Tab-separated table of C-alpha atoms and ligand atoms in Angstrom:
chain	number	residue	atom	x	y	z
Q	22	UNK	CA	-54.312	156.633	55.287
Q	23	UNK	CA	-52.009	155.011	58.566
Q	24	UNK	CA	-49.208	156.800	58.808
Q	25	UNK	CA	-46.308	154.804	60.484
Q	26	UNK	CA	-42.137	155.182	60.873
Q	27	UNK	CA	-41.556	151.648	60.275
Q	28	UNK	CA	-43.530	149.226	58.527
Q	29	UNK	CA	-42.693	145.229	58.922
Q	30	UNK	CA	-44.592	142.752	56.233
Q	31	UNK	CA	-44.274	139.529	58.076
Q	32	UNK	CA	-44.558	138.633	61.522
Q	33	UNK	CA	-42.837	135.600	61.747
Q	34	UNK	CA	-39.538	134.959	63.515
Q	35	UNK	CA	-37.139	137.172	61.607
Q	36	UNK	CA	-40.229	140.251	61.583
Q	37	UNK	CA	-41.044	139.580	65.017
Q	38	UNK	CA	-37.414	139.463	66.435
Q	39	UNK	CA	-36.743	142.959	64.605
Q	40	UNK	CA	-39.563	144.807	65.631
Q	41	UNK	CA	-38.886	144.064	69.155
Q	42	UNK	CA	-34.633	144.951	69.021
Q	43	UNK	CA	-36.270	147.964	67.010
Q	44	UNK	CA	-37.475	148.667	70.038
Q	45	UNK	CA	-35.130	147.354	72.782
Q	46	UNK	CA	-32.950	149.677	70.650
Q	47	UNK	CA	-34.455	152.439	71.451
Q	48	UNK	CA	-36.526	153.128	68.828
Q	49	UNK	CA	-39.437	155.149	69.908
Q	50	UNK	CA	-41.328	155.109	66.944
Q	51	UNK	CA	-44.639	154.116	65.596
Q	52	UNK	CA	-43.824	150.601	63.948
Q	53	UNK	CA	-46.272	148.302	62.510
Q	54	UNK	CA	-45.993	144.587	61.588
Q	55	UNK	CA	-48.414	143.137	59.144
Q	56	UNK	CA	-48.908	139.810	59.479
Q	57	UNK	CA	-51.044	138.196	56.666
Q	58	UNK	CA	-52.327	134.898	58.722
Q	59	UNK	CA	-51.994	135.515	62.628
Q	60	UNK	CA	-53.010	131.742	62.835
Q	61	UNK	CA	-49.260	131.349	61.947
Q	62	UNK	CA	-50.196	127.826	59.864
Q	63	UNK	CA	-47.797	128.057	56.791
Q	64	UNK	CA	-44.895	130.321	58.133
Q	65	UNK	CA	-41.320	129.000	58.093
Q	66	UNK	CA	-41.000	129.299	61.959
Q	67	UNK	CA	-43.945	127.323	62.817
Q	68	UNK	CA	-43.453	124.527	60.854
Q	69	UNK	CA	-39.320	124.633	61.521
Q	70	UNK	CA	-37.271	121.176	62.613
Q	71	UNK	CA	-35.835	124.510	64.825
Q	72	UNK	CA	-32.313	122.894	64.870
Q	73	UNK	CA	-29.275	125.027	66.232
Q	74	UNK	CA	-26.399	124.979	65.210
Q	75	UNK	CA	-22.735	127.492	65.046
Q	76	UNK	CA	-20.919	124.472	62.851
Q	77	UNK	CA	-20.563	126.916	59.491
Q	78	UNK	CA	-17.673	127.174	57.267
Q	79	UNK	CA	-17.962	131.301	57.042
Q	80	UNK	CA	-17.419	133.678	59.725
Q	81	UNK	CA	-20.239	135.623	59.037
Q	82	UNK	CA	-22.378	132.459	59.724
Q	83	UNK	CA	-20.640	131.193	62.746
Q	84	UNK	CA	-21.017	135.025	64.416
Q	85	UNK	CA	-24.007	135.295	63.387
Q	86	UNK	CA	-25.300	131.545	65.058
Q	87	UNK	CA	-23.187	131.984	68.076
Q	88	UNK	CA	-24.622	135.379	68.856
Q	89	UNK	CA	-27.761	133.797	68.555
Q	90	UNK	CA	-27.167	130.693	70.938
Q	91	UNK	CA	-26.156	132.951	72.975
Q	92	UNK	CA	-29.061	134.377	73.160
Q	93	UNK	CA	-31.191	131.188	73.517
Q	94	UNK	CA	-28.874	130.159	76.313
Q	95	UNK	CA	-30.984	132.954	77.991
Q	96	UNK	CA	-34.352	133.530	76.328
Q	97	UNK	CA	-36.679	132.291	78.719
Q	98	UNK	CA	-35.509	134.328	82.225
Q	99	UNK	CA	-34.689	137.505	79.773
Q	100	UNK	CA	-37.928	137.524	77.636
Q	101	UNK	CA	-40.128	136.925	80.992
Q	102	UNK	CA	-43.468	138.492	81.354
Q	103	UNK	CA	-44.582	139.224	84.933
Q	104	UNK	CA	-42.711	136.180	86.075
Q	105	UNK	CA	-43.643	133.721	83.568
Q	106	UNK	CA	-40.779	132.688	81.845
Q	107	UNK	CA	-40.938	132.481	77.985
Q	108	UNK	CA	-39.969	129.001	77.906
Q	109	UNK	CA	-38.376	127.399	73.969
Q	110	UNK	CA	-37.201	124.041	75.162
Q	111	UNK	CA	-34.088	124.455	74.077
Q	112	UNK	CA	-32.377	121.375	74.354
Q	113	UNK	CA	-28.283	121.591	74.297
Q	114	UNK	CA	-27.705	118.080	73.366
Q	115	UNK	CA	-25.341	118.865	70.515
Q	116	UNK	CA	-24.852	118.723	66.725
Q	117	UNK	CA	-23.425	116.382	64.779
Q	118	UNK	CA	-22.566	115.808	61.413
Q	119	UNK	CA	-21.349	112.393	60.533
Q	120	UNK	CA	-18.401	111.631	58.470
Q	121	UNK	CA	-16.940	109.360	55.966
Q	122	UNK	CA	-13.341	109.038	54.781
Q	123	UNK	CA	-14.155	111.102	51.679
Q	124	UNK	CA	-15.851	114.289	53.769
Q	125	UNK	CA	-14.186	114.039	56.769
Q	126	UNK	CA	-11.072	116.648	55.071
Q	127	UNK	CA	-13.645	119.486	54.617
Q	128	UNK	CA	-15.112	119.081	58.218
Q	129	UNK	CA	-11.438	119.459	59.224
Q	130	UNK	CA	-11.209	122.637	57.841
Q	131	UNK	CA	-14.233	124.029	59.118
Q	132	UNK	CA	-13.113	123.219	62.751
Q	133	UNK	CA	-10.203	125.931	62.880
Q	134	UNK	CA	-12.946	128.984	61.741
Q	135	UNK	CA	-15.346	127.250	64.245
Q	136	UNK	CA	-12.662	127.160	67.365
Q	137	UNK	CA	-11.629	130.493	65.833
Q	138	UNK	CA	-14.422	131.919	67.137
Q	139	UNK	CA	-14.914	130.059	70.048
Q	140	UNK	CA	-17.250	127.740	69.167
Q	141	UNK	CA	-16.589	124.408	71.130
Q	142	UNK	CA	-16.455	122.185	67.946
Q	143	UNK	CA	-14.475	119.111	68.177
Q	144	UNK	CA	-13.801	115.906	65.533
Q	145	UNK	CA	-14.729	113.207	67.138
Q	146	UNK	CA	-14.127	109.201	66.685
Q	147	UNK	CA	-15.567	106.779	65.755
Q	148	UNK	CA	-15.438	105.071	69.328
Q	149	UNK	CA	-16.829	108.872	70.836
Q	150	UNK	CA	-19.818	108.715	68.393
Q	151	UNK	CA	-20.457	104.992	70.049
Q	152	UNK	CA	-20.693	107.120	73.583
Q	153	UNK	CA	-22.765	109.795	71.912
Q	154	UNK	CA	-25.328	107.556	70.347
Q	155	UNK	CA	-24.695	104.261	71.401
Q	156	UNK	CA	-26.429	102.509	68.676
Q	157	UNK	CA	-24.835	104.393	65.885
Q	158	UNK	CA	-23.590	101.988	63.417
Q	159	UNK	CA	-20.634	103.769	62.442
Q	160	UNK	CA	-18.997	100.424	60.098
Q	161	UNK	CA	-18.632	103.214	57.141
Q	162	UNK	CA	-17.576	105.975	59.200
Q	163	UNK	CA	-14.481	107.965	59.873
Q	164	UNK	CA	-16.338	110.065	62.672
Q	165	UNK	CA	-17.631	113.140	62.830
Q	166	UNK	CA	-17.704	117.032	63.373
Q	167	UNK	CA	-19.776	117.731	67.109
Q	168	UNK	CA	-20.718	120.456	68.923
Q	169	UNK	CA	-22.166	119.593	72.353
Q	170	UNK	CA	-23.459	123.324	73.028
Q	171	UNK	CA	-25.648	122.708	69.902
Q	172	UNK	CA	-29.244	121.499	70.039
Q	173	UNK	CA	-32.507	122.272	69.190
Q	174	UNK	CA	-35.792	124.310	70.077
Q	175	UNK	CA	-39.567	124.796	69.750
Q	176	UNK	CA	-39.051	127.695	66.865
Q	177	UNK	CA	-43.526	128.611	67.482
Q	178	UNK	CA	-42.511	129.846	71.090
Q	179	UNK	CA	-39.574	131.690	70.082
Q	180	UNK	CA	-41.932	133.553	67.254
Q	181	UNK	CA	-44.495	134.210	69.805
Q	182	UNK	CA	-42.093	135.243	72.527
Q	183	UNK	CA	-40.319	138.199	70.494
Q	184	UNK	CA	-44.365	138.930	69.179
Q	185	UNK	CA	-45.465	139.537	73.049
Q	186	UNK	CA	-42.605	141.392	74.150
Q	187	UNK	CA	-42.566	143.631	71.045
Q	188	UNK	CA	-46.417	143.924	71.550
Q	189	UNK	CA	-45.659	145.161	75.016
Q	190	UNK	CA	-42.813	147.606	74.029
Q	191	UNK	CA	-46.223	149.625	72.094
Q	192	UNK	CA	-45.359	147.576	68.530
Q	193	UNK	CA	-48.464	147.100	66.667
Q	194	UNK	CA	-49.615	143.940	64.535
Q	195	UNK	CA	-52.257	144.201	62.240
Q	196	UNK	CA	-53.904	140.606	60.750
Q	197	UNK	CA	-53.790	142.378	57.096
Q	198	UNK	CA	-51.737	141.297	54.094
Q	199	UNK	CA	-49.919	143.926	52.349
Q	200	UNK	CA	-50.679	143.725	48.248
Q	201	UNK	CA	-47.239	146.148	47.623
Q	202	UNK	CA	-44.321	148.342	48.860
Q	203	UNK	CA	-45.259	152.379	47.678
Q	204	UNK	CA	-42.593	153.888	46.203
Q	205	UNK	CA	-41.426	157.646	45.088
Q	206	UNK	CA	-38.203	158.753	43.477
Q	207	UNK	CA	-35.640	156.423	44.900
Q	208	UNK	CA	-36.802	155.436	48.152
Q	209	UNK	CA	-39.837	153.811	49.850
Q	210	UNK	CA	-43.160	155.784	51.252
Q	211	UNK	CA	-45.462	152.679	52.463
Q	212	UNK	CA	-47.646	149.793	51.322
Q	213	UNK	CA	-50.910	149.331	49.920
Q	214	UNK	CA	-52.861	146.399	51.860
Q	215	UNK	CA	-55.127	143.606	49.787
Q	216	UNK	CA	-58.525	145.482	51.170
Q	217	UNK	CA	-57.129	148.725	49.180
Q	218	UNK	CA	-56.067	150.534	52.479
Q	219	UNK	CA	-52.723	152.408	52.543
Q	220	UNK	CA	-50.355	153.224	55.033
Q	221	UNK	CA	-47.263	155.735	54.849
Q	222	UNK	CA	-43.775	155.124	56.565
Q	223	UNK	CA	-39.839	155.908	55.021
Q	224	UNK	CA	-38.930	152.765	56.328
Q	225	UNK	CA	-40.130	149.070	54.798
Q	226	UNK	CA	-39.071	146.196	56.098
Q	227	UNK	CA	-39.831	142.575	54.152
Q	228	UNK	CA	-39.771	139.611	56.213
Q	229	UNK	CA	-42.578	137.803	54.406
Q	230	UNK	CA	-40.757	134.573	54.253
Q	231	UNK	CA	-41.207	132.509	51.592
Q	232	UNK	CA	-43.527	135.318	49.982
Q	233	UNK	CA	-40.716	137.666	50.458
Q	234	UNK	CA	-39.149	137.515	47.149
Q	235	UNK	CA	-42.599	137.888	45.234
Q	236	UNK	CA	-43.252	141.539	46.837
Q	237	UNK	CA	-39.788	142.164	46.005
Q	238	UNK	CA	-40.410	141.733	42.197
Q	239	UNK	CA	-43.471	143.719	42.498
Q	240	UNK	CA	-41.753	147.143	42.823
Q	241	UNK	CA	-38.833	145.749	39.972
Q	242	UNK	CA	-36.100	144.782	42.433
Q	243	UNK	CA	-36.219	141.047	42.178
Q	244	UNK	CA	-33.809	138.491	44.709
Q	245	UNK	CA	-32.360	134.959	43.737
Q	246	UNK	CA	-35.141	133.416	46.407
Q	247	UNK	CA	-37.093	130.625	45.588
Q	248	UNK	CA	-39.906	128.461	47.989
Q	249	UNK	CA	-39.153	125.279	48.401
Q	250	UNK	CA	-40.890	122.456	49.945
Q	251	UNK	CA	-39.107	120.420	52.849
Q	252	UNK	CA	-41.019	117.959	54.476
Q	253	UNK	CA	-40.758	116.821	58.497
Q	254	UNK	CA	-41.375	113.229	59.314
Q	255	UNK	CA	-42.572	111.582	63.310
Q	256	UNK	CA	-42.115	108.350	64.145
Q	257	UNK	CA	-41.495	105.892	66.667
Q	258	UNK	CA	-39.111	103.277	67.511
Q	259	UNK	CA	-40.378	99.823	69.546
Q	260	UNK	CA	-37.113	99.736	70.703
Q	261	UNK	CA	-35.957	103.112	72.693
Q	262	UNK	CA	-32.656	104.502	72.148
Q	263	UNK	CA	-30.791	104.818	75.320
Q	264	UNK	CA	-29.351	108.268	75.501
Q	265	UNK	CA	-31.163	111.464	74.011
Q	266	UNK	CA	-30.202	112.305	70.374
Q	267	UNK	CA	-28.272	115.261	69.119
Q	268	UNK	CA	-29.270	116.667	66.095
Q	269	UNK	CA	-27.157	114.021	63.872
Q	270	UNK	CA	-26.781	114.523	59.714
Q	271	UNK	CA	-26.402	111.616	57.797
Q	272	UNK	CA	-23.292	111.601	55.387
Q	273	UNK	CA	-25.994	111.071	52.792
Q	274	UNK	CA	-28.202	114.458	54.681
Q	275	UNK	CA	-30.894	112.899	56.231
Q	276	UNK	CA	-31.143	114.226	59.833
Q	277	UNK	CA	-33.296	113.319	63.117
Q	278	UNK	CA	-33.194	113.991	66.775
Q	279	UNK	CA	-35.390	113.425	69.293
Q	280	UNK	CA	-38.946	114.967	69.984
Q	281	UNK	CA	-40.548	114.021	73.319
Q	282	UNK	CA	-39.841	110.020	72.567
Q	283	UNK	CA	-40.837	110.083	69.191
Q	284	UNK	CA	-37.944	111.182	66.425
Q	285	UNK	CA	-38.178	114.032	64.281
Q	286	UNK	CA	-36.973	112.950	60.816
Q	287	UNK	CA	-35.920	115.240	57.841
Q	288	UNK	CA	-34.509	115.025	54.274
Q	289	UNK	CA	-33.523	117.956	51.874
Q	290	UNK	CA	-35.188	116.531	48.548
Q	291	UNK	CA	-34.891	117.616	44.823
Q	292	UNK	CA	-38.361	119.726	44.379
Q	293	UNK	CA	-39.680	122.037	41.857
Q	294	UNK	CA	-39.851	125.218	43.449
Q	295	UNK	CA	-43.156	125.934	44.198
Q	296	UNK	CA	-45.789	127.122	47.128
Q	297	UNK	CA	-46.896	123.514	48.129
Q	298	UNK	CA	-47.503	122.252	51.697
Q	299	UNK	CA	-48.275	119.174	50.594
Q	300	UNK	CA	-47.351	116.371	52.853
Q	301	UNK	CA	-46.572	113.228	51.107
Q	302	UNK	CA	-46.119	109.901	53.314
Q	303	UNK	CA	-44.674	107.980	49.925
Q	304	UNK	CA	-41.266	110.233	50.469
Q	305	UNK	CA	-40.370	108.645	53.168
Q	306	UNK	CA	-39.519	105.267	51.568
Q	307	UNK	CA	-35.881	106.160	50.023
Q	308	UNK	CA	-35.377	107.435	53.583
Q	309	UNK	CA	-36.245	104.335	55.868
Q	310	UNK	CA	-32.952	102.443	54.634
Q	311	UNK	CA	-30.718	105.373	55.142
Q	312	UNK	CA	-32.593	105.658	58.702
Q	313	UNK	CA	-32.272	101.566	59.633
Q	314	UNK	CA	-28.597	101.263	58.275
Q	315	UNK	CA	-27.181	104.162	60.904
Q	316	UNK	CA	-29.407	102.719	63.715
Q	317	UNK	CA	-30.547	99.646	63.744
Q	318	UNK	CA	-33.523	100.252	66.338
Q	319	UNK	CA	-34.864	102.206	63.349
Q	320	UNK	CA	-35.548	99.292	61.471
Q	321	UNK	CA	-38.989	98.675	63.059
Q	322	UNK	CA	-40.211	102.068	62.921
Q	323	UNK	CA	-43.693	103.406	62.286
Q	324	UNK	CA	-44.171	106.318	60.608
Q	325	UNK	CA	-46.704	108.577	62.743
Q	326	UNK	CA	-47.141	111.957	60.678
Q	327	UNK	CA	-45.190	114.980	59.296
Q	328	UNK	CA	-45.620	118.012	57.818
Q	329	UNK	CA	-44.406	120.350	54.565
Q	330	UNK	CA	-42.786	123.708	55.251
Q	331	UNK	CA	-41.271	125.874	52.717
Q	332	UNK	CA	-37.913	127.321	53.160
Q	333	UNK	CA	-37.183	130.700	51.706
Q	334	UNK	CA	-33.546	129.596	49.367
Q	335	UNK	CA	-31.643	131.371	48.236
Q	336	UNK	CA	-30.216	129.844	44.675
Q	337	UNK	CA	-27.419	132.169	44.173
Q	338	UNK	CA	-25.768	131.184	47.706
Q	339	UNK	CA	-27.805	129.586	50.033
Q	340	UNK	CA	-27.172	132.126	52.724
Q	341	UNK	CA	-29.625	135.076	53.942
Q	342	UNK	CA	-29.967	138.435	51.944
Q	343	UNK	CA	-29.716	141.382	54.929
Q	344	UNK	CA	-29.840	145.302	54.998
Q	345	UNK	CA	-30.915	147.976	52.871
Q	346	UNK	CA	-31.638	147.387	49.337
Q	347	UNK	CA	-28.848	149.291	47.454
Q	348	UNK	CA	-31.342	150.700	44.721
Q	349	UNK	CA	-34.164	152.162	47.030
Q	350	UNK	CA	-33.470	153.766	50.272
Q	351	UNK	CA	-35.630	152.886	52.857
Q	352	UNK	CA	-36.293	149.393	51.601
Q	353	UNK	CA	-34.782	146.885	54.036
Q	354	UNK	CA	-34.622	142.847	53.729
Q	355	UNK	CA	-34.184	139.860	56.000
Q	356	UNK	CA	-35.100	137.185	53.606
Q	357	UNK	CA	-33.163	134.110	52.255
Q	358	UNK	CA	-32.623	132.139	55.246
Q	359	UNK	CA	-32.884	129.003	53.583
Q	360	UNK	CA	-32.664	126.072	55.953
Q	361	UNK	CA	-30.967	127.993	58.543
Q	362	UNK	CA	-33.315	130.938	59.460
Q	363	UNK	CA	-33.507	129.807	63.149
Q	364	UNK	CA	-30.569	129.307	64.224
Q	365	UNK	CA	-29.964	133.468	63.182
Q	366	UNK	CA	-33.038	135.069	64.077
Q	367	UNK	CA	-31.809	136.895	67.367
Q	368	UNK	CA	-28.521	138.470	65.643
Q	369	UNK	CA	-30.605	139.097	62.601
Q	370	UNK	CA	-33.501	141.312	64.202
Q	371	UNK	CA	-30.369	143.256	66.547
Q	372	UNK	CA	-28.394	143.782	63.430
Q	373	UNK	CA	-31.423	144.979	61.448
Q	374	UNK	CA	-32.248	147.377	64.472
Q	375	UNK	CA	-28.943	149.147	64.250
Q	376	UNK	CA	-29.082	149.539	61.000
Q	377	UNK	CA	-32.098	151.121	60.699
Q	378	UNK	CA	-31.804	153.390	64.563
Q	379	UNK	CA	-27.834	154.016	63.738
Q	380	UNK	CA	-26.885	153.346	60.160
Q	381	UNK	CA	-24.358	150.576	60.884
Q	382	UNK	CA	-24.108	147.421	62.227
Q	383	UNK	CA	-22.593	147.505	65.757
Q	384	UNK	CA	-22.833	144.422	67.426
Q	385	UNK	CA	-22.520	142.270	64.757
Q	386	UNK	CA	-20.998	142.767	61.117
Q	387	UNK	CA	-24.058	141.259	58.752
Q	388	UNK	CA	-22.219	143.037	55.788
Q	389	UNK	CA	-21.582	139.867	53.829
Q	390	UNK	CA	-24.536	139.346	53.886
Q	391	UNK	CA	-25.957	142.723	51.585
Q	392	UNK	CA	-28.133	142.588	48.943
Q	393	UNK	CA	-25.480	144.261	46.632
Q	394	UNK	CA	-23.362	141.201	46.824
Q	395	UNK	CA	-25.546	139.491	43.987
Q	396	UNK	CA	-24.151	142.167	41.564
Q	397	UNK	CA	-20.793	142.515	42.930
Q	398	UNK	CA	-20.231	138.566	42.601
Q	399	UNK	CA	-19.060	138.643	45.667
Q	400	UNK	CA	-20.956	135.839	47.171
Q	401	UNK	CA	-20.757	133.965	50.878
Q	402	UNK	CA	-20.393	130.464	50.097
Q	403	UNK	CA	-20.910	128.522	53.279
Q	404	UNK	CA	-19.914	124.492	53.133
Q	405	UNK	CA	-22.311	123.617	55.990
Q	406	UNK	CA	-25.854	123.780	54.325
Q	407	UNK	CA	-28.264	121.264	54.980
P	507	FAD	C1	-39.280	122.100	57.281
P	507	FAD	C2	-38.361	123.172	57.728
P	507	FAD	C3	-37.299	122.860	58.571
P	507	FAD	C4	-36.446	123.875	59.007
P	507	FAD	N1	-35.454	123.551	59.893
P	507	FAD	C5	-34.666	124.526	60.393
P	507	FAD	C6	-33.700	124.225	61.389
P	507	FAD	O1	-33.544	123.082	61.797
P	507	FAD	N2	-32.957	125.250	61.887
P	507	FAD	C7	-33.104	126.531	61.440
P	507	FAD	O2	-32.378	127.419	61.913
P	507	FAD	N3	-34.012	126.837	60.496
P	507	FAD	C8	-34.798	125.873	59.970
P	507	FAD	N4	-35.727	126.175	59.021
P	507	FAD	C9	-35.760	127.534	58.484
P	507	FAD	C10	-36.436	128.511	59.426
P	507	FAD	O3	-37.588	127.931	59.970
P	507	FAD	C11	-36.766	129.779	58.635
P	507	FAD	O4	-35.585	130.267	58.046
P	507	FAD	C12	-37.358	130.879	59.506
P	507	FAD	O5	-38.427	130.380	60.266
P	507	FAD	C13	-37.829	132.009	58.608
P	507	FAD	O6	-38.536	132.951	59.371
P	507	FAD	P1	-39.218	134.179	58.644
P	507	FAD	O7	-39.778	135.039	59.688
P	507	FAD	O8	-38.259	134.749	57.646
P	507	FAD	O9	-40.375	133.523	57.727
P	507	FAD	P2	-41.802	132.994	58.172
P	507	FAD	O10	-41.746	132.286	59.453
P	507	FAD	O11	-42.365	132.254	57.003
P	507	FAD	O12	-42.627	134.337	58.392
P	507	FAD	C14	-43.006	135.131	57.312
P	507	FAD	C15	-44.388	135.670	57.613
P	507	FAD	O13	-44.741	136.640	56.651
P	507	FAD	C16	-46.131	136.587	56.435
P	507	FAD	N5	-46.384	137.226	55.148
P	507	FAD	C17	-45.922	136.841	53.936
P	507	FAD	N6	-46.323	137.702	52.989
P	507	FAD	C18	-47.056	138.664	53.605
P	507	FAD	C19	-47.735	139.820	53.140
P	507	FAD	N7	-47.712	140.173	51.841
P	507	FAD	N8	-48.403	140.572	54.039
P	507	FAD	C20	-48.407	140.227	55.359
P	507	FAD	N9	-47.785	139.126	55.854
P	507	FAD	C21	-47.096	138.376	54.977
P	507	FAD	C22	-46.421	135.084	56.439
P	507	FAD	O14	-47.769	134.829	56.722
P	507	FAD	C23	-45.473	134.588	57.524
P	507	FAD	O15	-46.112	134.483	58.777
P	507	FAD	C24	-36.631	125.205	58.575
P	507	FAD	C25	-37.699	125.528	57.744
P	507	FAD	C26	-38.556	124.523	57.324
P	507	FAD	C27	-39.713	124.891	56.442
């Protein structure tokens, strides 16, 4: 039997970026992460639109984001190795969500949190979304909620960036997928793997994504999580927009922003929940309309290829389940993320590390976001989901 101090199921973003503030934290430790598929083909992270975004409606969400921009702002000089800089292609060329008459109110509101906390936010016009994205056709719009420090990333170089540098810092990743948490009397004492192998540590920690919730319910402490499939779409437009895209949202949700010259298309449809990474091209019709109506260049587009993720959702709130699980000590979670796991992954894994070195959060107050807050109906409901 392996015999360990802290034991991580998943190794995606949210496993990866705690293992290494584990150690950054001081945590001297042995700590394993067991990582099911080390090919990395049907995690979250690696098949992530990796949009980022602080424009929340709770403060828990906008600390948590603009922590974690933060962080991005400086990822690639301060997660170096021997020079090479871990580059994410982080691209700061905002967020936007687009607004009619009828939502424009609630975007309102969300401003004063956002500015609040110092996040740059600003409602803009409908003339300043025609200097944003010139082609916008903005005839049934009142304008729109922007944040020009906002962007996006490549979420597989993040993943892999927090994986080296925890690998350095002595963590250990084993390609083996654990079959179920071990627990005695009240608390955790390790996990049995699928090839019957166990290991030993007080400390669990279950980042398994979209598999998360499933493990949970093996050892009787089920989560409101559900997968659920969200499909990507590529294409191409004959005729080029002029200016790079922010991440723009659609009053009716669809999104896109720019990838290389092609755009990067996305949708949140109504699906059964379900493990399915089926990618189907016939989805895409109800969203070509939407697409041509806002810009008319995409009216002659051509569908290239796409891909199905899952998100890990959370159907109670929508918003991530974090810390210690309130009936078994030593069980900790960072699950839930929903469509928004990215964007949080650098506060998470710090927040997690403090927890679990010093007993509180210091840096960052994750408390709304405990697993208790299911039973104490006290739940975070955030207006910005997408
Ligand atoms: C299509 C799509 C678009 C998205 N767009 C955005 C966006 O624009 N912005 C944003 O912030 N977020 C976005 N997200 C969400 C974000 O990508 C996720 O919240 C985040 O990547 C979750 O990371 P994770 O580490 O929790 O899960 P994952 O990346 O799924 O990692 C979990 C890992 O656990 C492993 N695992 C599972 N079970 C076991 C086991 N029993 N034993 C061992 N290993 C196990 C899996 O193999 C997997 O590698 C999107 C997600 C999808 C699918």
């Amino acid at each position: 039997m392996g015999k360990a101090d802290v034991i991580i199921v998943g190794g995606g973003v949210m496993g990866s970026s705690t293992a290494y503030s584990l150690r950054k934290n001081g945590f001297e430790g042995r700590i394993i992460v067991f990582e099911k598929d080390p090919t990395y083909k049907y995690c979250s992270t690696a098949l992530s639109a990796g949009g980022i975004r602080q424009i929340y409606s709770t403060s828990v969400n906008i600390r948590l984001s603009r922590f974690s921009l933060k962080v991005y702002e400086k990822f690639a000089e301060k997660m170096a190795i021997d020079g090479v800089r871990a580059e994410i292609d982080f691209k700061q060329r905002g967020y936007l969500f687009l607004a009619t008459d009828k939502t424009l109110p609630a975007l309102q509101k969300q401003l004063i949190m956002q500015n609040h906390y110092g996040v740059p936010s600003e409602i803009v016009s409908n003339a300043d979304l025609k200097s944003i994205i010139p082609e916008l056709n903005t005839d049934d719009l009142a304008g729109g909620l922007y944040c020009k420090e906002d962007g996006y990333l490549d979420p597989y170089s993040v993943m892999q960036a927090y994986r080296k540098n925890a690998q350095l810092l002595g963590v250990e990743y084993l390609s083996e997928e654990v079959a179920t948490i071990l627990t005695e009397q009240g608390r955790t004492t390790g996990v049995r793997l699928v090839n019957g192998t166990t290991y030993s540590a007080p400390i669990i920690v279950n980042c398994a994504g979209a598999w998360g919730a499933e493990l949970s319910e093996k050892i009787g402490l089920p989560l409101p999580l559900a997968p659920l499939k969200r499909q990507i779409y590529l294409f191409n437009t004959t005729e080029k927009l002029v200016k790079p895209l922010p991440l723009t949202i659609d009053p009716t949700g669809v999104y896109f922003r720019h990838e290389g010259d092609q755009i990067v298309c996305g949708f949140s449809e109504d699906v059964k929940p379900g493990i399915d990474f089926r990618w189907r091209r016939s989805s895409f019709d109800p969203l070509w309309p939407i697409l041509a109506h806002r810009v008319p260049n995409f009216e002659s587009l051509k569908l290239e290829s796409g891909w199905a993720g899952l998100y890990n959702y959370n159907t109670a709130d929508q918003n991530a389940i974090i810390g210690e699980h309130p009936l078994l000590n030593g069980y900790f979670v960072a699950l839930g993320f929903s469509g928004h796991g990215m964007q949080q992954a650098p506060g998470v894994g710090l927040g997690l590390a403090e927890l679990i070195c010093n007993g509180k959060y210091e840096t960052l107050d994750l408390t709304p976001l405990r697993v208790g807050r299911f039973a104490e109906r006290d739940l975070v409901i955030e207006d910005a989901i997408v």
